[in-house]
XYZ file of C-alpha atoms in Angstrom:
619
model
C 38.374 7.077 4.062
C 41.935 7.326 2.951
C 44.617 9.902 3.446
C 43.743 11.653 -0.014
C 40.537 12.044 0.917
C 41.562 13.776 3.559
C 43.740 15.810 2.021
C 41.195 16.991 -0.842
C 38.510 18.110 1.842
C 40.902 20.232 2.884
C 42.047 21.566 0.003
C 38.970 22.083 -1.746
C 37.678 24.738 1.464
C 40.871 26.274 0.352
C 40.455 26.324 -3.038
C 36.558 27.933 -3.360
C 37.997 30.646 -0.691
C 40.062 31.625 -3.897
C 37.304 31.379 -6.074
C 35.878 35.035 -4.701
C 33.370 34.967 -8.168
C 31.935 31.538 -7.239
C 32.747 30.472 -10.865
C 34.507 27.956 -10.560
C 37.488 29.070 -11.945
C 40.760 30.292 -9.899
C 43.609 32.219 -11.321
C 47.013 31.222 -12.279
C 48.850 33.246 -9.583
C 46.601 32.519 -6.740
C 47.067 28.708 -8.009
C 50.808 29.338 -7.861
C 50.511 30.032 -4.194
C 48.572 27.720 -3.172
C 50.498 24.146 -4.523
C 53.825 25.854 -2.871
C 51.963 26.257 0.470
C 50.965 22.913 0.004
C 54.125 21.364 -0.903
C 55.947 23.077 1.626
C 53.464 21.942 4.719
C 52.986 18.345 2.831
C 57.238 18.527 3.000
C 57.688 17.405 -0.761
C 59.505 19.212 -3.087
C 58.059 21.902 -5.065
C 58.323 22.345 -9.272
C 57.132 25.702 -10.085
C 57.385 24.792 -13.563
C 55.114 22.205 -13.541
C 52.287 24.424 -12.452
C 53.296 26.575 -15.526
C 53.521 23.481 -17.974
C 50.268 22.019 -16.954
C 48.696 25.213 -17.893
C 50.734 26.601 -20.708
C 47.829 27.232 -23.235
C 45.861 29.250 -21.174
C 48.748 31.857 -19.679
C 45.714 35.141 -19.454
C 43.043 32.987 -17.638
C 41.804 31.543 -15.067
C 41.985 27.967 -14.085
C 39.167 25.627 -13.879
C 38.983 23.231 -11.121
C 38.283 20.401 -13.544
C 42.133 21.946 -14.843
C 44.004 21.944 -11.460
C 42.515 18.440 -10.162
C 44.866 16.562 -12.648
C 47.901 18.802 -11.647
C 47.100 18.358 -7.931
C 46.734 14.387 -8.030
C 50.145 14.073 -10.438
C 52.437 16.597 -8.983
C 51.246 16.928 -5.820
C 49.473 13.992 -4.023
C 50.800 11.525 -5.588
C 54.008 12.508 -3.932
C 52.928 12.329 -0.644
C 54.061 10.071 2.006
C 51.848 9.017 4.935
C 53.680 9.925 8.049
C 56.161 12.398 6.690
C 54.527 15.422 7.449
C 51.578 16.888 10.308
C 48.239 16.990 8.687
C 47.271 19.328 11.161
C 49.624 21.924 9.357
C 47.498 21.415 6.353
C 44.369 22.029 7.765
C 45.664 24.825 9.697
C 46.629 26.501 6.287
C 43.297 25.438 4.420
C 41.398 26.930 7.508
C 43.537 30.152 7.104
C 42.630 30.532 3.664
C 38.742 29.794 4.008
C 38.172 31.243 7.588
C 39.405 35.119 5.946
C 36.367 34.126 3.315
C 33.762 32.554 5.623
C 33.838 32.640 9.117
C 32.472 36.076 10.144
C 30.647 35.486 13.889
C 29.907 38.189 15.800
C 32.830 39.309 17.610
C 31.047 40.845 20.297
C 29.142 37.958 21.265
C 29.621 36.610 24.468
C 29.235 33.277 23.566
C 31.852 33.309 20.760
C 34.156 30.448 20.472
C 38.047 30.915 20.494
C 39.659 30.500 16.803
C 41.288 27.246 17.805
C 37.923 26.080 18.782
C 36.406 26.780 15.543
C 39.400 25.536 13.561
C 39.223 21.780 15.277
C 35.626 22.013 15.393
C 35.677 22.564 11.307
C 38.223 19.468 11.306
C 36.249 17.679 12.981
C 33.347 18.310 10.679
C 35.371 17.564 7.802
C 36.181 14.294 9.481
C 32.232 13.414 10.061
C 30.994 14.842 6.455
C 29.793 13.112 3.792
C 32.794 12.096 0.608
C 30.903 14.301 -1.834
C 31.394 17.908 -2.425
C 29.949 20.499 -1.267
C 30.549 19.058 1.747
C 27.897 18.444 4.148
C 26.969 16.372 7.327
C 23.924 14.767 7.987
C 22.026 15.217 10.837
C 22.597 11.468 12.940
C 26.569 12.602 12.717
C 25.946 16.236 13.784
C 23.906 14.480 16.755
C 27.058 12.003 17.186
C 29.543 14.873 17.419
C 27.466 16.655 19.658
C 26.859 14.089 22.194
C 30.189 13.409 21.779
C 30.841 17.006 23.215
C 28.422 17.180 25.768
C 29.799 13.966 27.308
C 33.577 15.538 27.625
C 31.543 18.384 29.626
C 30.186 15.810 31.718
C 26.597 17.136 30.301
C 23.110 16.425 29.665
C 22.711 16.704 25.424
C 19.892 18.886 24.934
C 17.883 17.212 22.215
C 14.930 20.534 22.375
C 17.841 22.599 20.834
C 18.873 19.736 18.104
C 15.397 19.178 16.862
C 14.466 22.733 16.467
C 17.530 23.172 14.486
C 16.736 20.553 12.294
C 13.346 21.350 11.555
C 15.034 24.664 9.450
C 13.885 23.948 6.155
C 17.666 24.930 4.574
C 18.653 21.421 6.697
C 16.340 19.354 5.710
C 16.694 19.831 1.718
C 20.912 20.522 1.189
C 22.593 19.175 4.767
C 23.975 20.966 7.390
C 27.158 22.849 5.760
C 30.486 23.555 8.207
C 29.725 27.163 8.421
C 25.953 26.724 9.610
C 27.411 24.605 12.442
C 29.802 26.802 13.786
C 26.453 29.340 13.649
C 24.982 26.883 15.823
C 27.682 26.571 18.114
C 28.462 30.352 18.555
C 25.276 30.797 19.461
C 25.401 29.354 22.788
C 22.109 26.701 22.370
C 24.234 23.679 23.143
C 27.156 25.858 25.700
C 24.366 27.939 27.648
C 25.840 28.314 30.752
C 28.979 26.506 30.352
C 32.800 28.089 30.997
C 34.159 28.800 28.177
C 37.511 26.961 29.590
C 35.729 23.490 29.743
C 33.869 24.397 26.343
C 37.621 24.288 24.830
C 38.914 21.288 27.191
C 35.754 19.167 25.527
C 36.409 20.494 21.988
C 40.252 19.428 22.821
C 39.500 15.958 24.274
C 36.929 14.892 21.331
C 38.836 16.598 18.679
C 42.512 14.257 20.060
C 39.995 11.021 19.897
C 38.007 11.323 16.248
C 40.874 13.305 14.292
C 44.065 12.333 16.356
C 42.833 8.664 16.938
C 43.494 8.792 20.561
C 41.862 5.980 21.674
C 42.501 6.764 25.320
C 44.390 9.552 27.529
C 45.207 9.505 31.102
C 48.000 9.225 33.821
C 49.523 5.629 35.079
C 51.697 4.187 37.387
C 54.882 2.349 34.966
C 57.437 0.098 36.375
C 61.133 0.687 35.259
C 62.260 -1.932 32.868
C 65.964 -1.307 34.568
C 65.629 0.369 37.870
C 62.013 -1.700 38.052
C 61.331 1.334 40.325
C 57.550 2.549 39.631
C 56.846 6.625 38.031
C 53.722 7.911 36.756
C 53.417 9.086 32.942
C 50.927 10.474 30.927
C 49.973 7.961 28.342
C 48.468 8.263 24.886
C 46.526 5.253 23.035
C 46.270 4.756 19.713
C 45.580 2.355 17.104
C 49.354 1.808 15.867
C 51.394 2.352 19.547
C 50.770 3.608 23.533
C 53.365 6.248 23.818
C 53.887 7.872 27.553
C 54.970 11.228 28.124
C 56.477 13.003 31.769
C 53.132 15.117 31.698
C 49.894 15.939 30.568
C 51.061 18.583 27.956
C 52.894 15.464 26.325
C 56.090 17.735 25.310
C 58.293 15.232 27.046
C 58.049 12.131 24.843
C 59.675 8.457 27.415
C 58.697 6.271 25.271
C 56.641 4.660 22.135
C 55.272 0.981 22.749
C 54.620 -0.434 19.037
C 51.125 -2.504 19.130
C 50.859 -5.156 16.626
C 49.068 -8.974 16.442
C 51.304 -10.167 18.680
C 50.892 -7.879 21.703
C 48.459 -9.161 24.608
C 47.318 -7.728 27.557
C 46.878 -9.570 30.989
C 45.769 -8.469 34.350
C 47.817 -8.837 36.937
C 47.206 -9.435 40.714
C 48.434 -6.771 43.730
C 51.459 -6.652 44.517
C 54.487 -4.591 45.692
C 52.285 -2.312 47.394
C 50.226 -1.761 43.751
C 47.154 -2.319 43.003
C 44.621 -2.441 39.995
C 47.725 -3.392 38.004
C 47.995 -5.223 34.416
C 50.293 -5.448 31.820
C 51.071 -5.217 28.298
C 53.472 -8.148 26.799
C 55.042 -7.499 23.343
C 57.813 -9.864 21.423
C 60.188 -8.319 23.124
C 59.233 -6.926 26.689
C 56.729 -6.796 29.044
C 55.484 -3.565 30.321
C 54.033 -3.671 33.976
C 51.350 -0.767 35.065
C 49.266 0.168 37.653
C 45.650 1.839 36.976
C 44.180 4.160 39.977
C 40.896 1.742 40.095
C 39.517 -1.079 38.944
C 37.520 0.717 36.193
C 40.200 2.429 35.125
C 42.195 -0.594 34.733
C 39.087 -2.321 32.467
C 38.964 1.007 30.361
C 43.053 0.530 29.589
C 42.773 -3.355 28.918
C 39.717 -2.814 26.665
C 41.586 0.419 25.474
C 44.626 -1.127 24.205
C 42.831 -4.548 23.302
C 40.994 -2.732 20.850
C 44.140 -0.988 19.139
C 45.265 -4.403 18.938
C 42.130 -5.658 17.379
C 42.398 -3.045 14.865
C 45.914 -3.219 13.891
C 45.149 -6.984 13.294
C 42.402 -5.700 11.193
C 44.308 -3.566 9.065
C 42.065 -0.182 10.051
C 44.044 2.535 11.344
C 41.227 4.437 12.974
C 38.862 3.194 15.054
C 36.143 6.334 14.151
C 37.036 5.841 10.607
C 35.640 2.362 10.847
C 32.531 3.444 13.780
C 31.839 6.009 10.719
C 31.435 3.562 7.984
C 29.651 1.547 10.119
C 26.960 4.503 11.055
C 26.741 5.065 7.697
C 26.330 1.562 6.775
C 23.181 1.372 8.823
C 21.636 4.730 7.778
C 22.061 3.295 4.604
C 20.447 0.133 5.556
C 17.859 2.419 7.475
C 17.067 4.133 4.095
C 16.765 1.225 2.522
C 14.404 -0.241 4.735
C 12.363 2.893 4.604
C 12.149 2.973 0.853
C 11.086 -0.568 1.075
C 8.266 0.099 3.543
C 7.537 2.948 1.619
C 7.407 0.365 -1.038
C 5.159 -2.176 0.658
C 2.898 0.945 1.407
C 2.241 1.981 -2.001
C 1.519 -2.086 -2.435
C -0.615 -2.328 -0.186
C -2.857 1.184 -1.416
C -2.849 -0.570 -4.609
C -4.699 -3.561 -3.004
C -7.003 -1.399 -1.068
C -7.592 0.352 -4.337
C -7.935 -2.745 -6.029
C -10.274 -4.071 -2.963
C -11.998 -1.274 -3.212
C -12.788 -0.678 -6.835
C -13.522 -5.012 -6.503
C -16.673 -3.374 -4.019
C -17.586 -0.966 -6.435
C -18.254 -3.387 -8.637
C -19.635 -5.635 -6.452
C -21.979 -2.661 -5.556
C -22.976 -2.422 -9.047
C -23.853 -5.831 -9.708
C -25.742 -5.330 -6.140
C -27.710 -2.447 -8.065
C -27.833 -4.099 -10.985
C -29.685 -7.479 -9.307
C -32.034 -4.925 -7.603
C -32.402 -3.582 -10.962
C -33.521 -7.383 -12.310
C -35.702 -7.938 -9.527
C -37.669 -4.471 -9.959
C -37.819 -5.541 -13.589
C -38.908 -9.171 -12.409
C -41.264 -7.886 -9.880
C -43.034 -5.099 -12.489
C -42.799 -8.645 -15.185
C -45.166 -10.530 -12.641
C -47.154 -7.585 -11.527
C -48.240 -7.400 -15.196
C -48.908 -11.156 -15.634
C -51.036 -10.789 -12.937
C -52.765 -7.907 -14.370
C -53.429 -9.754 -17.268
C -54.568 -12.691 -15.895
C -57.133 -10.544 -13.594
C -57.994 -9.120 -16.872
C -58.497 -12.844 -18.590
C -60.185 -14.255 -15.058
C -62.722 -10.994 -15.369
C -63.207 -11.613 -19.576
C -64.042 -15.688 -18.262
C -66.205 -14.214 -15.340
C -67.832 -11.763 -18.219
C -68.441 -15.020 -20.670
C -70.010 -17.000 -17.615
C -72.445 -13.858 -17.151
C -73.156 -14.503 -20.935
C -73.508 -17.922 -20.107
C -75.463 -17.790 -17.800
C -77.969 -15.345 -19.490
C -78.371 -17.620 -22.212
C -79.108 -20.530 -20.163
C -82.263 -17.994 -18.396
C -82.938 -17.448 -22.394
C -83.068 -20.844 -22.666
C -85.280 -21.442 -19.751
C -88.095 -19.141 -21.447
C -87.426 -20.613 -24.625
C -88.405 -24.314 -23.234
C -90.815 -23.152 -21.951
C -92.284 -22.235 -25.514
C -90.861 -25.186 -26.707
C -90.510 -28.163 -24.625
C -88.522 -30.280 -27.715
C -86.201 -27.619 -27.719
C -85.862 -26.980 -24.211
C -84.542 -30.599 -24.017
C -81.872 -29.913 -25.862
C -80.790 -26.731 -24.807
C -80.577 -28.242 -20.898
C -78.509 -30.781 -22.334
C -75.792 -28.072 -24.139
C -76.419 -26.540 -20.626
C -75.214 -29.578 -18.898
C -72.241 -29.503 -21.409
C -71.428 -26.014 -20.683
C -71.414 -26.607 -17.368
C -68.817 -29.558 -17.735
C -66.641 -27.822 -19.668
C -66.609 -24.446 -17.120
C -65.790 -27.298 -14.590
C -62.948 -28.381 -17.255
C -61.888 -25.199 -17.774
C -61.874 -23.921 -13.854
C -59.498 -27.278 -13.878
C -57.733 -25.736 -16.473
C -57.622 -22.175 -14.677
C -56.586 -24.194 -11.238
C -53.682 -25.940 -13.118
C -52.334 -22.700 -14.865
C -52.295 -21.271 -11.214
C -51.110 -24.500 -10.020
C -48.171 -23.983 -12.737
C -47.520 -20.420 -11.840
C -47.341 -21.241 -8.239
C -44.754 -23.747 -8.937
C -43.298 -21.126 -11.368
C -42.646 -18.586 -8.425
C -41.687 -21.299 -5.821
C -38.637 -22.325 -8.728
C -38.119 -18.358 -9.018
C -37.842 -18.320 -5.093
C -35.743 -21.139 -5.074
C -33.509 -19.523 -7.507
C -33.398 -16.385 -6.259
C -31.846 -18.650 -2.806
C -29.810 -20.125 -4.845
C -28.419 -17.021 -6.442
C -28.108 -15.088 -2.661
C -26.412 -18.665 -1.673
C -24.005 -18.251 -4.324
C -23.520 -14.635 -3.546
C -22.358 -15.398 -0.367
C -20.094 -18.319 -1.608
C -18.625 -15.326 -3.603
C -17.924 -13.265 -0.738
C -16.552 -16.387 1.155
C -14.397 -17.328 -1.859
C -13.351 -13.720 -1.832
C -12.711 -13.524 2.102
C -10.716 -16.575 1.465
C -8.424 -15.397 -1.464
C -8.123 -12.007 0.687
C -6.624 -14.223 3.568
C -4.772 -16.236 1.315
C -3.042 -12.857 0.088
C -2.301 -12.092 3.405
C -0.931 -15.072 4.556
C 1.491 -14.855 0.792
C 2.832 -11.641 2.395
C 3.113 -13.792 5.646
C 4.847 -16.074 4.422
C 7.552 -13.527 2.796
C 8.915 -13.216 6.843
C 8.234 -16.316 8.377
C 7.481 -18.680 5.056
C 8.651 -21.943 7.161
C 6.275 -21.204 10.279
C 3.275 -20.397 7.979
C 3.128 -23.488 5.701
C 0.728 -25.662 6.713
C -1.550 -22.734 7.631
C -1.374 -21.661 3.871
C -2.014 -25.402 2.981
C -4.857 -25.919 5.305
C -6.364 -22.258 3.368
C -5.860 -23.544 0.274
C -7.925 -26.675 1.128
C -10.331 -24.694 2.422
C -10.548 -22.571 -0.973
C -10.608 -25.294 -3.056
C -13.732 -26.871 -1.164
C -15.117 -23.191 -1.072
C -14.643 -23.333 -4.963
C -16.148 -27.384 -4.930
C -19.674 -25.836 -3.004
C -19.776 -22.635 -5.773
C -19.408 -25.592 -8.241
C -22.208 -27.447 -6.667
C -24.331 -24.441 -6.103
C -24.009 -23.177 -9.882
C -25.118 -27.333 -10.805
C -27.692 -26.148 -8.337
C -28.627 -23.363 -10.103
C -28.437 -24.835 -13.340
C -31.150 -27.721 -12.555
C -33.559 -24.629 -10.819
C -33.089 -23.648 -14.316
C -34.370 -26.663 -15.975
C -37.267 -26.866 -13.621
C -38.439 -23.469 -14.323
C -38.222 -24.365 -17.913
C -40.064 -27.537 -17.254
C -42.676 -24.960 -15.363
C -43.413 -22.840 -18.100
C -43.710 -25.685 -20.599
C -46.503 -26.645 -18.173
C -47.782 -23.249 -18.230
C -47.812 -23.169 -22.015
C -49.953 -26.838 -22.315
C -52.229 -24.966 -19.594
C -52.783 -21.992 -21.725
C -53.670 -24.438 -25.036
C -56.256 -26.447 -22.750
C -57.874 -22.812 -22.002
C -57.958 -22.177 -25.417
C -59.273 -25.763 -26.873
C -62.067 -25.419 -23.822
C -62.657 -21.879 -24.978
C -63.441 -22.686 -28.692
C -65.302 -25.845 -27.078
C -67.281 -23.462 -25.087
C -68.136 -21.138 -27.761
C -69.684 -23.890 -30.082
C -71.692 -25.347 -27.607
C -73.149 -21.319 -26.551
C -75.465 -21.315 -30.001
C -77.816 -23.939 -30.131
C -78.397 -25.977 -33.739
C -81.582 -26.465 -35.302
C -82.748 -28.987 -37.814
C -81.825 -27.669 -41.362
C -80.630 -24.675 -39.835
C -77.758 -22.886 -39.536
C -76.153 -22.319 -36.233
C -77.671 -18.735 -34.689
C -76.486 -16.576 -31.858
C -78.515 -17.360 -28.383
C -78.910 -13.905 -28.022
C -80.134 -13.343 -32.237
C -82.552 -16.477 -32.127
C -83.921 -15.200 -28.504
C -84.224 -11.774 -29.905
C -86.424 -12.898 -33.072
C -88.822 -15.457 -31.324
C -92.466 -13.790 -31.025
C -94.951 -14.684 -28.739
C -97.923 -15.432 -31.473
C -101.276 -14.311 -30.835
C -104.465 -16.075 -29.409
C -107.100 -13.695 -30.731
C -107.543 -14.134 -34.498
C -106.592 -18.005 -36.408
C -105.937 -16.362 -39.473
C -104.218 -13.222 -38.210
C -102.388 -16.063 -36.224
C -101.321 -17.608 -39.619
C -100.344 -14.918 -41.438
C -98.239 -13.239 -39.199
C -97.121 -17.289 -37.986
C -95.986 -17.176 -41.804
C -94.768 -13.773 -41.920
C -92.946 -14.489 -38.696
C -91.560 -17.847 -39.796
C -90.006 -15.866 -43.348
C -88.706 -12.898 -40.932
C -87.075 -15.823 -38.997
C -85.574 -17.048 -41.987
C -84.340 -13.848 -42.637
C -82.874 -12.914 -39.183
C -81.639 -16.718 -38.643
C -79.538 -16.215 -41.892
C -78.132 -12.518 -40.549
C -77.777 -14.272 -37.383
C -76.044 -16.834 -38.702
C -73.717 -14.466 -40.179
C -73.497 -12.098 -36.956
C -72.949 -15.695 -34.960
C -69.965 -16.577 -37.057
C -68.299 -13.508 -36.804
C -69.149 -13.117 -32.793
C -67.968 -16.798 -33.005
C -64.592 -15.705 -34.357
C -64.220 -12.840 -32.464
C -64.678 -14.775 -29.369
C -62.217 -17.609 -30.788
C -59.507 -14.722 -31.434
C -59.917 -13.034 -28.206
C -59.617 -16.399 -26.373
C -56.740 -16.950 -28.493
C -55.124 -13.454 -27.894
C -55.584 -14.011 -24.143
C -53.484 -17.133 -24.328
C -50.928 -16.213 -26.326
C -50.732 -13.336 -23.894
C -49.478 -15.941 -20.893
C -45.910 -16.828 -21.206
């Protein structure tokens, strides 16, 4: 922070005390005032004509700020000259002007600070603020100056106080302003207790080291450089010379010792009845001193080699430079924060993106369950309907086997006949061997239907958990990415040896799918089975149902149950009664063998069309 800086923290308390509307706008007169006041205690000359130039357009009103800036960098501090005047004057004068406006404590407080402890406390805070207007300090250097403070009372910091005061919600949104402090301080949290004597001695001592760059105050024994006789002086550090005075009040100036690159300091061993001595060598003499211990003596040597550090460095303030540094690192604090703030909202998005990734996994969960309900009810009705086709087979045997008793009676009538009809019996009973053969190789074929179902459904749970493998796998690999951002050389072959590992997790889903795919085939190759089954039933069926009516000579093919149905007993009593109703009878036959013939045919097709139904009903 550079001297106009400075200057313009000052100056702008003492410009908004003249702005009593909070407009932003001063008037001409009070303006007037103020740059001679600040010429005179700056010590360059003052143009009152300038002022009245600058502003010659607007004689009747007020002034903006945005106005006098331009007037106060040309005619004003541009003119200044670092060294030529007290800064302290100018703050005492910008203090004066805002303090009237301000600062209003409660005069009857007990705990009130003296006026010069307010004013070097409000320079102090000046120092410590923030370069942007209004000004404000943040809470780490309001800590800093406190401790600060508490240490020149040789006191514990009370951090209770500090916390409670920073939990006030004013402090956390704008910063602590200058006038809120001093509040703070007035009311006794931090000085509980305290004299109000050392209060102002710690004020003093901290407000000599931050604003007057003391670097460090206390008395030593000085050899003569002519008499070489030895005196104790009060001497003053800072970053540019060590100046000794006769006393502590340091109105008694002996002597200014210029620090530069060139200056060194060496410790030196007891002697002349001194001890704890050291001195300081410069291009042109060597000062000899004497510390009262040995840790006084390290505090002076590290003292002074640090004013020489800085001069070498070109910083005339070593709490200038301790402040950019602080705020360096808050910055870099801030900055870290905002990028773990960063990495946070990251990493929600991948738990949100995990998470909606086991939503859907849920869903195709459901959805599977969904499929195998649907599969389940599929084969629950395939067995239905081939309880319902075993029952229609075990109905057509009962038919069966009826008409083979029918038979029976029949050739018993008639023994020519009855040959016959036990060979279509014999038949019928080879083909309801064929077709249980049949029956036992559709089950056969829907046993090895559900065994390739089973076996896929293995295959598909296998693959499932490949999936959640391949998943765990690209989960760690993620991790070990964001690894690999902090310690990317340590983690390499670790991310190498997961990426084999995904790629043969990827080679087994590969394998399984292949798997899969040849379950697939098999089950195909199943049903095809299935199908050829089903068209043996059928064939066997129709073979069946030819061989059920049996065929007389000339005739066409009756029903069993229609050519049962007409036969007659005929009669033993009466010849001719037996002839004419033999001949009656024989042209009824005729009759019912031709409707039977017709009712066969149909029953015939019907039978042939619910055989064929039931097949075509069997995937």
């Amino acid at each position: 922070m550079d001297l106009r800086s400075e200057l313009l923290k000052s100056i702008w308390y003492g410009f908004t005390a003249l702005d009593l509307e909070k407009s932003g706008k001063v008037s001409k007169s009070q303006l007037k005032v103020l740059s001679h006041n600040l010429c005179t205690v700056l010590a360059i000359p003052h143009d009152p004509v300038a002022l009245e130039e600058h502003f010659r357009d607007d004689d009747d009103g007020p002034v903006s700020s945005q106005g006098y800036m331009p007037y106060l960098n040309k005619y004003i501090l541009d003119k200044v000259i670092e060294g030529s005047f007290d800064k302290e004057n100018v703050d005492e004068l910008c203090w004066t002007l805002t303090a009237k406006k301000n600062y209003q404590p409660d005069r009857n407080s007990s705990t009130l600070l003296p006026e010069r402890d307010a004013f070097r406390l409000w320079c102090l805070f000046n120092f410590l603020s923030e370069d942007k207007y209004p000004l404000v300090m943040v809470p780490d250097e309001v800590e800093y100056l406190l401790k600060k403070v508490c240490m020149s009372m040789s006191i514990e910091f009370n951090y209770v106080e500090l916390e409670d005061f920073f939990s006030q919600d004013s402090v956390q949104q704008s910063g602590i302003t200058v006038w809120v402090f001093l509040e703070m301080m007035n009311s006794g949290k931090i000085t509980r207790g305290i004299d109000k004597s050392i209060v102002s001695m710690a004020i003093e001592e901290v407000y000599r080291e931050i604003v007057g760059d003391v670097l460090k105050e206390g008395y030593l024994w000085k050899k003569g450089q002519l008499r070489r006789n030895w005196k104790e002086r009060w001497f003053t550090l800072r970053p540019s010379n060590l100046a000794y005075y006769t006393g502590e009040d340091r109105k008694d100036c002996q002597g200014n010792i210029a620090l530069d690159g060139n200056c060194c300091v060496e410790v030196l061993p007891d002697r002349d009845g001194k001890r704890c001595m050291f001195c300081l060598k410069t291009l042109s003499k060597t000062y000899e001193m004497s510390a009262s211990d040995t840790k006084q003596r390290q505090e002076w040597t590290t003292a002074i080699q640090t004013a020489i550090r800085l001069h070498t460095e070109g910083k005339t303030s070593l709490h200038k430079d301790l402040k950019l540094k602080r705020r360096e690192q808050r910055e870099q604090r801030e900055k870290r924060r905002q990028a773990k703030e960063e990495e946070l909202q990251r990493l929600r998005a991948l738990q949100e993106e995990r998470e909606r990734k086991l939503a859907e996994l849920e869903l195709l969960k459901e959805a599977q369950k969904q499929a195998q309900t649907l599969l389940e009810q599929d084969e629950q009705r395939r067995r239905q309907q081939h309880e319902q086709l075993q029952k229609a087979l075990e109905v057509q045997l009962r038919e069966a086997e009826e008409a083979r008793v029918s038979m029976q009676a029949e050739m018993a009538l008639k023994e020519e006949e009855a040959e016959r009809q036990r060979k279509r019996i014999q038949e019928l009973e080879e083909m309801q061997k064929r077709l249980e053969e049949a029956l036992q190789q559709e089950i056969k074929a829907r046993l090895d239907e559900e065994a390739f179902r089973y076996a896929q459904a293995g295959l598909l749970a296998e693959e499932e958990e490949k999936m959640k493998a391949l998943m765990a796998l690209q989960e760690e690999q993620e991790e070990y990415i964001l690894k690999t951002q902090r310690e990317k050389q340590e983690l390499k072959q670790e991310m190498e040896a997961k990426t084999r590992a995904l790629d043969e997790a990827q080679r087994q889903l590969e394998e399984v799918r292949a798997n899969r795919h040849r379950v697939d085939q098999d089950v195909v190759a199943a049903q095809r089975k299935l199908r050829q089954a089903s068209t043996n039933v059928k064939h066997w069926n129709v073979q069946m149902n030819r061989l059920m009516r049996p065929i007389g000579p000339g005739e066409k093919r009756p029903s069993l149950g229609s050519s049962f149905s007409a036969f007659q007993i005929p009669m033993q009593r009466d010849p001719g009664l037996r002839l004419m109703r033999r001949t009656g009878s024989e042209e009824q036959n005729e009759e019912s063998k031709e409707n039977v013939d017709n009712r066969a045919g149909c029953d015939s097709d019907k039978r042939h069309s619910h055989a064929s139904n039931g097949d075509m009903d069997i995937p």
